[in-house]
Short mmCIF file of C-alpha atoms and ligand atoms in Angstrom, two decimals:
data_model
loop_
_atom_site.label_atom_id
_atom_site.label_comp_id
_atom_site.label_asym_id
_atom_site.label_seq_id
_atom_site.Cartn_x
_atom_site.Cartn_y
_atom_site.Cartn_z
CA UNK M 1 122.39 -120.72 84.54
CA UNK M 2 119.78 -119.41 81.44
CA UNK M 3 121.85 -117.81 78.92
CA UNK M 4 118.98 -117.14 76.49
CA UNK M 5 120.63 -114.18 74.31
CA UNK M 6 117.35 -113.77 72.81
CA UNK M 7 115.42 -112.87 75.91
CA UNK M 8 113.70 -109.30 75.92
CA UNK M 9 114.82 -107.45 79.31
CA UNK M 10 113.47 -104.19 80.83
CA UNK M 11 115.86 -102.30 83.14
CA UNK M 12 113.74 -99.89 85.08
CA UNK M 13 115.90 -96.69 86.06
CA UNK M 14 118.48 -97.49 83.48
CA UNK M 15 119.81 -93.92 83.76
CA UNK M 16 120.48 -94.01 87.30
CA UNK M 17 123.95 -95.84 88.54
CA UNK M 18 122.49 -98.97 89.13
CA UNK M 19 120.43 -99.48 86.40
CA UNK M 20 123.09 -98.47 84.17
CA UNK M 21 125.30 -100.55 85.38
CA UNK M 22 123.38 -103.89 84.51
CA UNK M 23 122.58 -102.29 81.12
CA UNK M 24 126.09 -102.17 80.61
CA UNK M 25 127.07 -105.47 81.56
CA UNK M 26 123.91 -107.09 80.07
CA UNK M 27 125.48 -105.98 77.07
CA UNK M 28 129.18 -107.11 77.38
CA UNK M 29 127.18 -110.53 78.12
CA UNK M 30 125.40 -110.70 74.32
CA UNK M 31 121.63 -109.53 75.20
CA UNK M 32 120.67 -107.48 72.60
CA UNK M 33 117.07 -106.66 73.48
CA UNK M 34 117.28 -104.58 76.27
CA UNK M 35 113.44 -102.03 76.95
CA UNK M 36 114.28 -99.01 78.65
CA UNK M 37 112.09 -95.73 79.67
CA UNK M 38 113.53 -92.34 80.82
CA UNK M 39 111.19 -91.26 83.43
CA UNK M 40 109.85 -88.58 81.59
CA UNK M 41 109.01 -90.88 79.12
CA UNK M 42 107.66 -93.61 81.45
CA UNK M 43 106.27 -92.04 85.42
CA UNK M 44 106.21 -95.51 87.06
CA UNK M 45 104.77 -94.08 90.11
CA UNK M 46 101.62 -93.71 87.53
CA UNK M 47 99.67 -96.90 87.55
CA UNK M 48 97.75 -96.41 83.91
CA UNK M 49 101.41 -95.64 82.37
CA UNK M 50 103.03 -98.69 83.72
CA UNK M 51 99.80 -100.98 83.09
CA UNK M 52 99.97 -99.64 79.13
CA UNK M 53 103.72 -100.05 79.09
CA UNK M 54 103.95 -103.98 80.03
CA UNK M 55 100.83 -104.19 77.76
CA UNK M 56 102.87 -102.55 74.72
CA UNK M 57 106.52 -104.03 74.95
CA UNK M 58 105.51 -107.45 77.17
CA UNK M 59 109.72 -108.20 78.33
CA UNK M 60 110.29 -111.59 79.35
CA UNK M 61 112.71 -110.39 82.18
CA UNK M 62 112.41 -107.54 85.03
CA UNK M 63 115.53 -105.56 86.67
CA UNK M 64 113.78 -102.82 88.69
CA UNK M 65 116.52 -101.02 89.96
CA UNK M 66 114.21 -97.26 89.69
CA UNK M 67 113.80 -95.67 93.16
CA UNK M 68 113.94 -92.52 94.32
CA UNK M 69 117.07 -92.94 96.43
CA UNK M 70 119.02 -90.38 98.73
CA UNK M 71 121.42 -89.70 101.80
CA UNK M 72 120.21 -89.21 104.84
CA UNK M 73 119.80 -85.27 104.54
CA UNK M 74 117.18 -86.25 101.69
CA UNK M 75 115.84 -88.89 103.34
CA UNK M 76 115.36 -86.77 106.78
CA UNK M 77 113.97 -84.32 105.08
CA UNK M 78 111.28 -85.75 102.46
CA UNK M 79 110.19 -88.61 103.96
CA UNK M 80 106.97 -88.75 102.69
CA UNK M 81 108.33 -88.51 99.27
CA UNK M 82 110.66 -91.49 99.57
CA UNK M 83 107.73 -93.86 101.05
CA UNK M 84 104.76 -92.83 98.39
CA UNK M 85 107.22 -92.90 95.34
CA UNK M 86 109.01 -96.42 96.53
CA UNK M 87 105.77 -98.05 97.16
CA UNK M 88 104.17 -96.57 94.18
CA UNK M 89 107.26 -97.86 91.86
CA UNK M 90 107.36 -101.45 93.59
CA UNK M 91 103.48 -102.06 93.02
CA UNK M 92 102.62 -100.79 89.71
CA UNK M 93 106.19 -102.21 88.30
CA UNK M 94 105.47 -105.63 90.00
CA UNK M 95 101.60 -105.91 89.80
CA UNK M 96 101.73 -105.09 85.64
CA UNK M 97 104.96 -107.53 85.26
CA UNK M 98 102.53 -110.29 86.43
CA UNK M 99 99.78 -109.19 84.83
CA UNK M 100 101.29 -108.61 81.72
CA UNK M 101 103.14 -112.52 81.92
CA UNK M 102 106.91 -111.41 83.31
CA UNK M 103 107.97 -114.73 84.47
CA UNK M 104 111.40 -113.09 85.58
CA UNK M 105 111.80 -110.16 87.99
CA UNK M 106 114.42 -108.91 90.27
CA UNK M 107 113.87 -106.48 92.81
CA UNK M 108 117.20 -104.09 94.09
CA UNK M 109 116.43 -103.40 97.23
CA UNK M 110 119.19 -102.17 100.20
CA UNK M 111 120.71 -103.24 103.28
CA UNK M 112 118.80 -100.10 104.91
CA UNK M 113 116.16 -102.94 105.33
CA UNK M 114 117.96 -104.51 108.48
CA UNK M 115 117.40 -103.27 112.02
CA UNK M 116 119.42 -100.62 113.30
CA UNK M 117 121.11 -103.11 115.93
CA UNK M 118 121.20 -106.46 113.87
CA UNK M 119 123.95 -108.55 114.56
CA UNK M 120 127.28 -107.98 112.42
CA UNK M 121 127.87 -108.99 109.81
CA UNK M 122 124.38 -108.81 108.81
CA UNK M 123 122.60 -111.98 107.44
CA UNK M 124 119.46 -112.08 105.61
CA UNK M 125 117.77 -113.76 108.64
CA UNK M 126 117.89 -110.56 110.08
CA UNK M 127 115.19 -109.18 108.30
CA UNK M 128 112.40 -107.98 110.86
CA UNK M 129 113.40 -108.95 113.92
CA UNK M 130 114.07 -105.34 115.55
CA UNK M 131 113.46 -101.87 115.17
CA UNK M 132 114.93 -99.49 111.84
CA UNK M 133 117.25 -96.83 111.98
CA UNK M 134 114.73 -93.78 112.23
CA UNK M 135 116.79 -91.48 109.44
CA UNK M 136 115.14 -93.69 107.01
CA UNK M 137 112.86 -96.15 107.80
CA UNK M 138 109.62 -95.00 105.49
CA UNK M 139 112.41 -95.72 102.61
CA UNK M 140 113.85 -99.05 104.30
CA UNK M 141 109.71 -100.00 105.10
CA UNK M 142 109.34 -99.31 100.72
CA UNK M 143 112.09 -101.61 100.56
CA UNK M 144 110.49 -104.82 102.83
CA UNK M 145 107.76 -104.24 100.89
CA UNK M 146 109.62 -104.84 97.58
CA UNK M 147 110.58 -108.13 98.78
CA UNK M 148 107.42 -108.99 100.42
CA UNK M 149 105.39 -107.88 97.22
CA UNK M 150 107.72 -110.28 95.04
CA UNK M 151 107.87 -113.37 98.10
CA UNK M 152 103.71 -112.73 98.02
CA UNK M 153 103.44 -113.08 94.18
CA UNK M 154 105.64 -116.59 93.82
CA UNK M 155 103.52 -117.92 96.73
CA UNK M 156 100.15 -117.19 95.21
CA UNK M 157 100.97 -117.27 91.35
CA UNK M 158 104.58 -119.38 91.27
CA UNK M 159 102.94 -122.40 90.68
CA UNK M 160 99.83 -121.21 88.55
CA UNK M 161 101.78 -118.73 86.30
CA UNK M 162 105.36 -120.10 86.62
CA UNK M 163 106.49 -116.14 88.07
CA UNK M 164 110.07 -116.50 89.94
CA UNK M 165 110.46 -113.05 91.39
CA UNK M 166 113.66 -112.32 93.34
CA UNK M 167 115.42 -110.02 95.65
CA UNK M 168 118.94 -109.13 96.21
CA UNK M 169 119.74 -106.29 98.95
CA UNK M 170 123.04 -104.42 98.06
CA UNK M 171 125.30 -102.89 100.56
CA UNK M 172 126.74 -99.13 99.59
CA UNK M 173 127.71 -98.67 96.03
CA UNK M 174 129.93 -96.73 94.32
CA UNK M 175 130.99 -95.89 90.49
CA UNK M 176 130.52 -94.19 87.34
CA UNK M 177 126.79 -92.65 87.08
CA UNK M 178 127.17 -91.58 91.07
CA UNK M 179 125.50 -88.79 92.93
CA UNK M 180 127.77 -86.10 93.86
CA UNK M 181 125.03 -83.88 95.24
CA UNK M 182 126.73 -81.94 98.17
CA UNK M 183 123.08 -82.69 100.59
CA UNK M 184 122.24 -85.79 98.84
CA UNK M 185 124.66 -87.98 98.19
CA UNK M 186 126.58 -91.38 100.01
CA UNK M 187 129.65 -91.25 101.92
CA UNK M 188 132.16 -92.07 98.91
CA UNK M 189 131.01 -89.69 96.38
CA UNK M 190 130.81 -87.16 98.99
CA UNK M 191 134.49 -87.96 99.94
CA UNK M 192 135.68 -87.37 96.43
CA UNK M 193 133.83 -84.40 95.96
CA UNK M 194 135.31 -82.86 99.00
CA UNK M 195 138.71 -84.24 98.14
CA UNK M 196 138.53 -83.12 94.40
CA UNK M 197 137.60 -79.48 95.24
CA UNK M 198 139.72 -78.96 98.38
CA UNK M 199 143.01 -80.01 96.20
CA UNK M 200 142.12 -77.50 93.46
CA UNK M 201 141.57 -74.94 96.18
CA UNK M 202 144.73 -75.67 97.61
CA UNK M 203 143.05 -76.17 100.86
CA UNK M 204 145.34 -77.18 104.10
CA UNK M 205 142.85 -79.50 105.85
CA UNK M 206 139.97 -81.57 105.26
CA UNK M 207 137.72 -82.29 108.08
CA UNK M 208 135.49 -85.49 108.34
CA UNK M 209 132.53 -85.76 110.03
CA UNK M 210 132.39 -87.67 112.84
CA UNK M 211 135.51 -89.68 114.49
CA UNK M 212 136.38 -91.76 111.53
CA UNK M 213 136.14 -95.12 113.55
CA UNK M 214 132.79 -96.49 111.97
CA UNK M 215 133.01 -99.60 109.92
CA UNK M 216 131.34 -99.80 106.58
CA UNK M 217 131.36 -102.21 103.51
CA UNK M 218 131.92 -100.78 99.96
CA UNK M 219 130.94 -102.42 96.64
CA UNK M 220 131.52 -101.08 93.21
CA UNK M 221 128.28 -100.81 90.88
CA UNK M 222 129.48 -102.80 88.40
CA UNK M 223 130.21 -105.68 90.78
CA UNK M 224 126.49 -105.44 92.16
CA UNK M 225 125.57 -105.38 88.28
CA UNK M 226 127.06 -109.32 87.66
CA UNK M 227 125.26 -110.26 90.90
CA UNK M 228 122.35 -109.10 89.94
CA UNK M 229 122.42 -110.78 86.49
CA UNK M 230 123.91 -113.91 88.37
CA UNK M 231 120.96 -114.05 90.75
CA UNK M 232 118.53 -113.52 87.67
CA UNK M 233 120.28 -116.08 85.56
CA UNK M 234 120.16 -118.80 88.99
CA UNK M 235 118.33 -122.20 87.84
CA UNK M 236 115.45 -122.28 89.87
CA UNK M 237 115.95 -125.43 92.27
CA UNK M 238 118.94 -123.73 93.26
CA UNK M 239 117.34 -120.51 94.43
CA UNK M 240 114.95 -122.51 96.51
CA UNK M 241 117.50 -124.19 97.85
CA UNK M 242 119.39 -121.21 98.87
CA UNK M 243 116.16 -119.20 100.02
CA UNK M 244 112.30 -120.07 101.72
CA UNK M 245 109.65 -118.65 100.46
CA UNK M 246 109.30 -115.98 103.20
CA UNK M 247 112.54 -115.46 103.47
CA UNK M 248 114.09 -115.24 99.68
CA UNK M 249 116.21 -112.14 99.68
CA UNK M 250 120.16 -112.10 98.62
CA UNK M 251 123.19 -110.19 100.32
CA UNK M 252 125.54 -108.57 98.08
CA UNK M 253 128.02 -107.35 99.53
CA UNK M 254 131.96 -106.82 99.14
CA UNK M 255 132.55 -109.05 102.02
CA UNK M 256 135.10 -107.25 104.27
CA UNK M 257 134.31 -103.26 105.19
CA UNK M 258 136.70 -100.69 106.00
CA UNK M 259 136.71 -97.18 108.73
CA UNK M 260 135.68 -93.74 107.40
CA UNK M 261 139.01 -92.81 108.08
CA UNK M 262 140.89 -95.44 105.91
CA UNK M 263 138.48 -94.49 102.98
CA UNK M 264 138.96 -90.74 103.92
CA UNK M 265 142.90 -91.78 103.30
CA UNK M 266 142.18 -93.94 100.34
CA UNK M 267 140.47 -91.05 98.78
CA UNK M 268 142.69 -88.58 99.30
CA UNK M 269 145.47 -90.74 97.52
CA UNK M 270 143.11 -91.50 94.88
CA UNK M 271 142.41 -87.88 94.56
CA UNK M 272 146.14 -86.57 94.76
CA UNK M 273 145.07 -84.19 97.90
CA UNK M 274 147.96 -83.81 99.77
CA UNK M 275 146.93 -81.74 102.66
CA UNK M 276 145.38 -82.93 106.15
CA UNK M 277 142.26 -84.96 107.13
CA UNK M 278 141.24 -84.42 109.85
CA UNK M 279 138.29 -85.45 112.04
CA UNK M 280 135.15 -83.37 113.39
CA UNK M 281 134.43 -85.62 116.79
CA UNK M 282 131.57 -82.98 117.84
CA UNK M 283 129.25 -84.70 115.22
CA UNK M 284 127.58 -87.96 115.53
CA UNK M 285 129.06 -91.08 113.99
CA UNK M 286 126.14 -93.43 113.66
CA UNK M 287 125.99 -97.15 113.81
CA UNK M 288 129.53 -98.55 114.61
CA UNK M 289 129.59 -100.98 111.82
CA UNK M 290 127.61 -101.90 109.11
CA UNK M 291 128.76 -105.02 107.23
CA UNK M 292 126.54 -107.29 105.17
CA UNK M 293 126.95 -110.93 105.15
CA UNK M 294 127.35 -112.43 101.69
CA UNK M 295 128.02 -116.06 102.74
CA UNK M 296 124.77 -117.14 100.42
CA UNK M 297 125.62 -115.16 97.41
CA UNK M 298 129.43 -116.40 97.74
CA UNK M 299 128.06 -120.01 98.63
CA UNK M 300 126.19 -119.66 95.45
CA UNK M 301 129.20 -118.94 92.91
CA UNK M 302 129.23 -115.27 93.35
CA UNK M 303 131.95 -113.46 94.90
CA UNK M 304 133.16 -109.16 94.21
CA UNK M 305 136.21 -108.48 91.82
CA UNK M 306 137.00 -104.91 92.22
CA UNK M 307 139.29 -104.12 95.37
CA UNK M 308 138.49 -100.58 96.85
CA UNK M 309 141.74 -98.59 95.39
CA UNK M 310 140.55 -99.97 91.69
CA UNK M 311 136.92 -99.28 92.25
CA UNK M 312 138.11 -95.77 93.68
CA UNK M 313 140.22 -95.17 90.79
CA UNK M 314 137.53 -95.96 88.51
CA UNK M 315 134.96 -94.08 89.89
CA UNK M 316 137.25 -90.72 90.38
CA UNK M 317 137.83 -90.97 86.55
CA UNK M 318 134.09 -91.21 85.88
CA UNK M 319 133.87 -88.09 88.30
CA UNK M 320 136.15 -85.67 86.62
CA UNK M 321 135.06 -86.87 83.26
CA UNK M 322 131.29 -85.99 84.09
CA UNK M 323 131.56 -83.16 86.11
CA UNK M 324 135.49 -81.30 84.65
CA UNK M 325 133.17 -79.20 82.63
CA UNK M 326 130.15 -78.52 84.46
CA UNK M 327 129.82 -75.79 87.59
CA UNK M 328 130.16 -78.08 91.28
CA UNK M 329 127.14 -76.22 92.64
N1 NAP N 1 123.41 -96.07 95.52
C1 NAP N 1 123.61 -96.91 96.53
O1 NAP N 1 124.58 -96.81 97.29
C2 NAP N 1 122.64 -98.03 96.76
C3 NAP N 1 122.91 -98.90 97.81
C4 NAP N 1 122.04 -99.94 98.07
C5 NAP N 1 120.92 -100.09 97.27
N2 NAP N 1 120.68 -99.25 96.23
C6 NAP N 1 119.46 -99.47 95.46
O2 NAP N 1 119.72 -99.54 94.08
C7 NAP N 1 118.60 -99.04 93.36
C8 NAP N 1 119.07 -98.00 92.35
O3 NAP N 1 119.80 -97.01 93.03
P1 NAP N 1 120.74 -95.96 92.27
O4 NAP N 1 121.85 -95.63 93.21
O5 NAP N 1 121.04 -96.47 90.90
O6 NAP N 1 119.76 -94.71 92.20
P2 NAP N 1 119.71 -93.57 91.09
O7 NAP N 1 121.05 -93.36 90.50
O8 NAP N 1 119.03 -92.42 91.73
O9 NAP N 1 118.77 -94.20 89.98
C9 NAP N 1 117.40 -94.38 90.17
C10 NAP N 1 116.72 -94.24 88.84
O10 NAP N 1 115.33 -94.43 89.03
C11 NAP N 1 114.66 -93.45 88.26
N3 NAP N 1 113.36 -93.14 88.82
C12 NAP N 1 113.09 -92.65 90.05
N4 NAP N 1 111.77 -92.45 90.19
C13 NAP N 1 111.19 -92.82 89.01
C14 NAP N 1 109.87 -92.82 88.53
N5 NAP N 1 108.83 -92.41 89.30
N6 NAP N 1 109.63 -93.23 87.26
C15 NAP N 1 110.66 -93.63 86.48
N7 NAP N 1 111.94 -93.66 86.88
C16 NAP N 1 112.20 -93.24 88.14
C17 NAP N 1 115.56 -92.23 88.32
O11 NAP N 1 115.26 -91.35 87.27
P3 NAP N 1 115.34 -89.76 87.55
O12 NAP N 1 116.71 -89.51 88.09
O13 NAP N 1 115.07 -89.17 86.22
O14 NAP N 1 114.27 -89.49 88.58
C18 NAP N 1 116.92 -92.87 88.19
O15 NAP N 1 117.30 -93.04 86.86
C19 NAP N 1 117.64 -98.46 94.39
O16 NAP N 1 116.61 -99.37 94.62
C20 NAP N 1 118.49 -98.34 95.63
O17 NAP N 1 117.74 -98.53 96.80
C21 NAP N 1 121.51 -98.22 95.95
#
């Protein structure tokens, strides 16, 4: 593992929940020269911006964790948006790291990128052998790309230019810096949205959608922040040991996954909502189980800390905090 405290790192979309997440725990590890751009300072959709950016500050490492990321309502709804802006992002961010001598970049892409009916738990194998889910595959076809893009640019430059670019494809996250848009956001901060504003309204009954029976996995941000700086930090030899050329991409995931109705429960208790869940069976539940499989990342060294309740905990705390004083609308 490269420890190099002195190495200049750019975390693009450091504001968002990912992205703050590794600036964070770049920190708590020592590096001290971290680049960062709001996006109103820095459009990386905007190929001249980017290009004069790398020119100017020339970072010796890459975590592009910017995207323009949603829920399936957003996703449904402005597709267009979500495949221009993620391709645009990927290939000015990627193209002006190599061009402007990045030897270092790692891609955060999504487990989105699998086909709707890979095999469970999902391996990185898996990667284009079947047909996306529909809700968003112009986002999941950005994401393919970002791998491809960074799998294209070690096989034509690696050797010439010593580039290592690298993937790692996260399963749902969670935490502080969350999206608690009611139409936007992910299952979790939706829950404790829901959950937060029925118990101050006193409300009898919350009601799911769906059954409750589907299966997903759950990993806290700041858990998918130390992979990330693990994989970045890998010695070489044993990345390409781990990965092929065509194939490089990383699982993170929490390793086991859990129903909507446990989280529903786990929630609530996290919460302190007290009155009923119940479950809305007339809508549709989705893919029965979605579950990542993390045996390279754990085979590597890497395995999650934070159990669910913690994680919950953690990011309830970050919820009230941030939103206790602003309107819910
Ligand atoms: N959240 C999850 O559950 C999850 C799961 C799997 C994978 N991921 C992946 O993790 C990555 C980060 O996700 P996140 O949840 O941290 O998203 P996020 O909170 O929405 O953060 C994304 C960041 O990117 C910035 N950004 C978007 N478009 C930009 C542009 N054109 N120029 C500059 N900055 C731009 C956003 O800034 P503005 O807000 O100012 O636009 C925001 O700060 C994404 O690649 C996503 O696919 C997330």
């Amino acid at each position: 593992m490269s420890s190099d405290l002195n190495q200049k790192i750019y975390v693009a979309g450091h504001r968002g929940m990912v992205g703050s997440a590794i600036v964070r725990n770049l920190q708590v590890k020592g590096f001290t020269k971290i680049v960062t751009r709001t996006h109103a300072e820095l459009d990386l959709t905007n190929q001249a911006q980017v290009k004069a950016f790398f020119e100017q500050e020339k970072p010796d490492q890459v975590y592009l964790a910017a995207a323009k990321v949603g829920g399936i309502y957003a996703n449904n709804t402005f597709p267009a948006e979500f495949i221009y802006q993620n391709l645009m992002i990927e290939a000015n961010v990627i193209h002006q790291a190599f061009e402007a001598g990045v030897k270092k970049l790692l891609f955060i892409g999504s487990s989105c990128i699998y086909p709707k009916m890979a095999s469970q738990p999902m391996a990185e194998n898996a990667l284009l052998t079947g047909t996306l889910e529909p809700t968003n595959e112009p986002y999941a076809i950005a994401k393919i790309a970002g791998i491809k893009l960074c799998e294209s640019y070690n096989r034509q430059y690696g050797q010439s230019h010593g580039i290592d670019y690298r993937s790692v494809m996260p399963t749902n996250l969670y935490g502080p810096g969350d999206d608690y848009h009611p139409e936007n956001s992910h299952v979790i901060p939706a829950l404790i949205r829901r959950f937060h504003e029925a118990k101050l309204a006193n409300a009898p009954k919350v009601l799911i959608w769906g059954t409750g029976t589907p299966k997903r996995e759950f990993l806290y941000v700041d858990d998918m922040a130390t992979a990330s700086i693990f994989v970045m930090d890998l010695a070489k030899e044993i990345y390409d040991q781990h990965t092929k050329p065509m194939q490089s991409h990383i699982n993170v995931g929490y390793g086991e996954d859990v129903t909507i109705a446990d989280l529903a429960h786990a929630v609530a208790k996290v919460t302190s909502y007290s009155g009923k869940i119940g479950f809305d069976n007339s809508n549709p539940d989705g893919a029965p189980r979605k579950w990542m499989d993390s045996g390279r990342l754990n085979r590597l060294g890497w395995k999650a800390r934070v159990d669910l309740e913690s994680g919950l905990k953690l990011a309830y705390r970050d919820f009230v905090k941030t939103y206790s004083e602003k309107s819910l609308s």
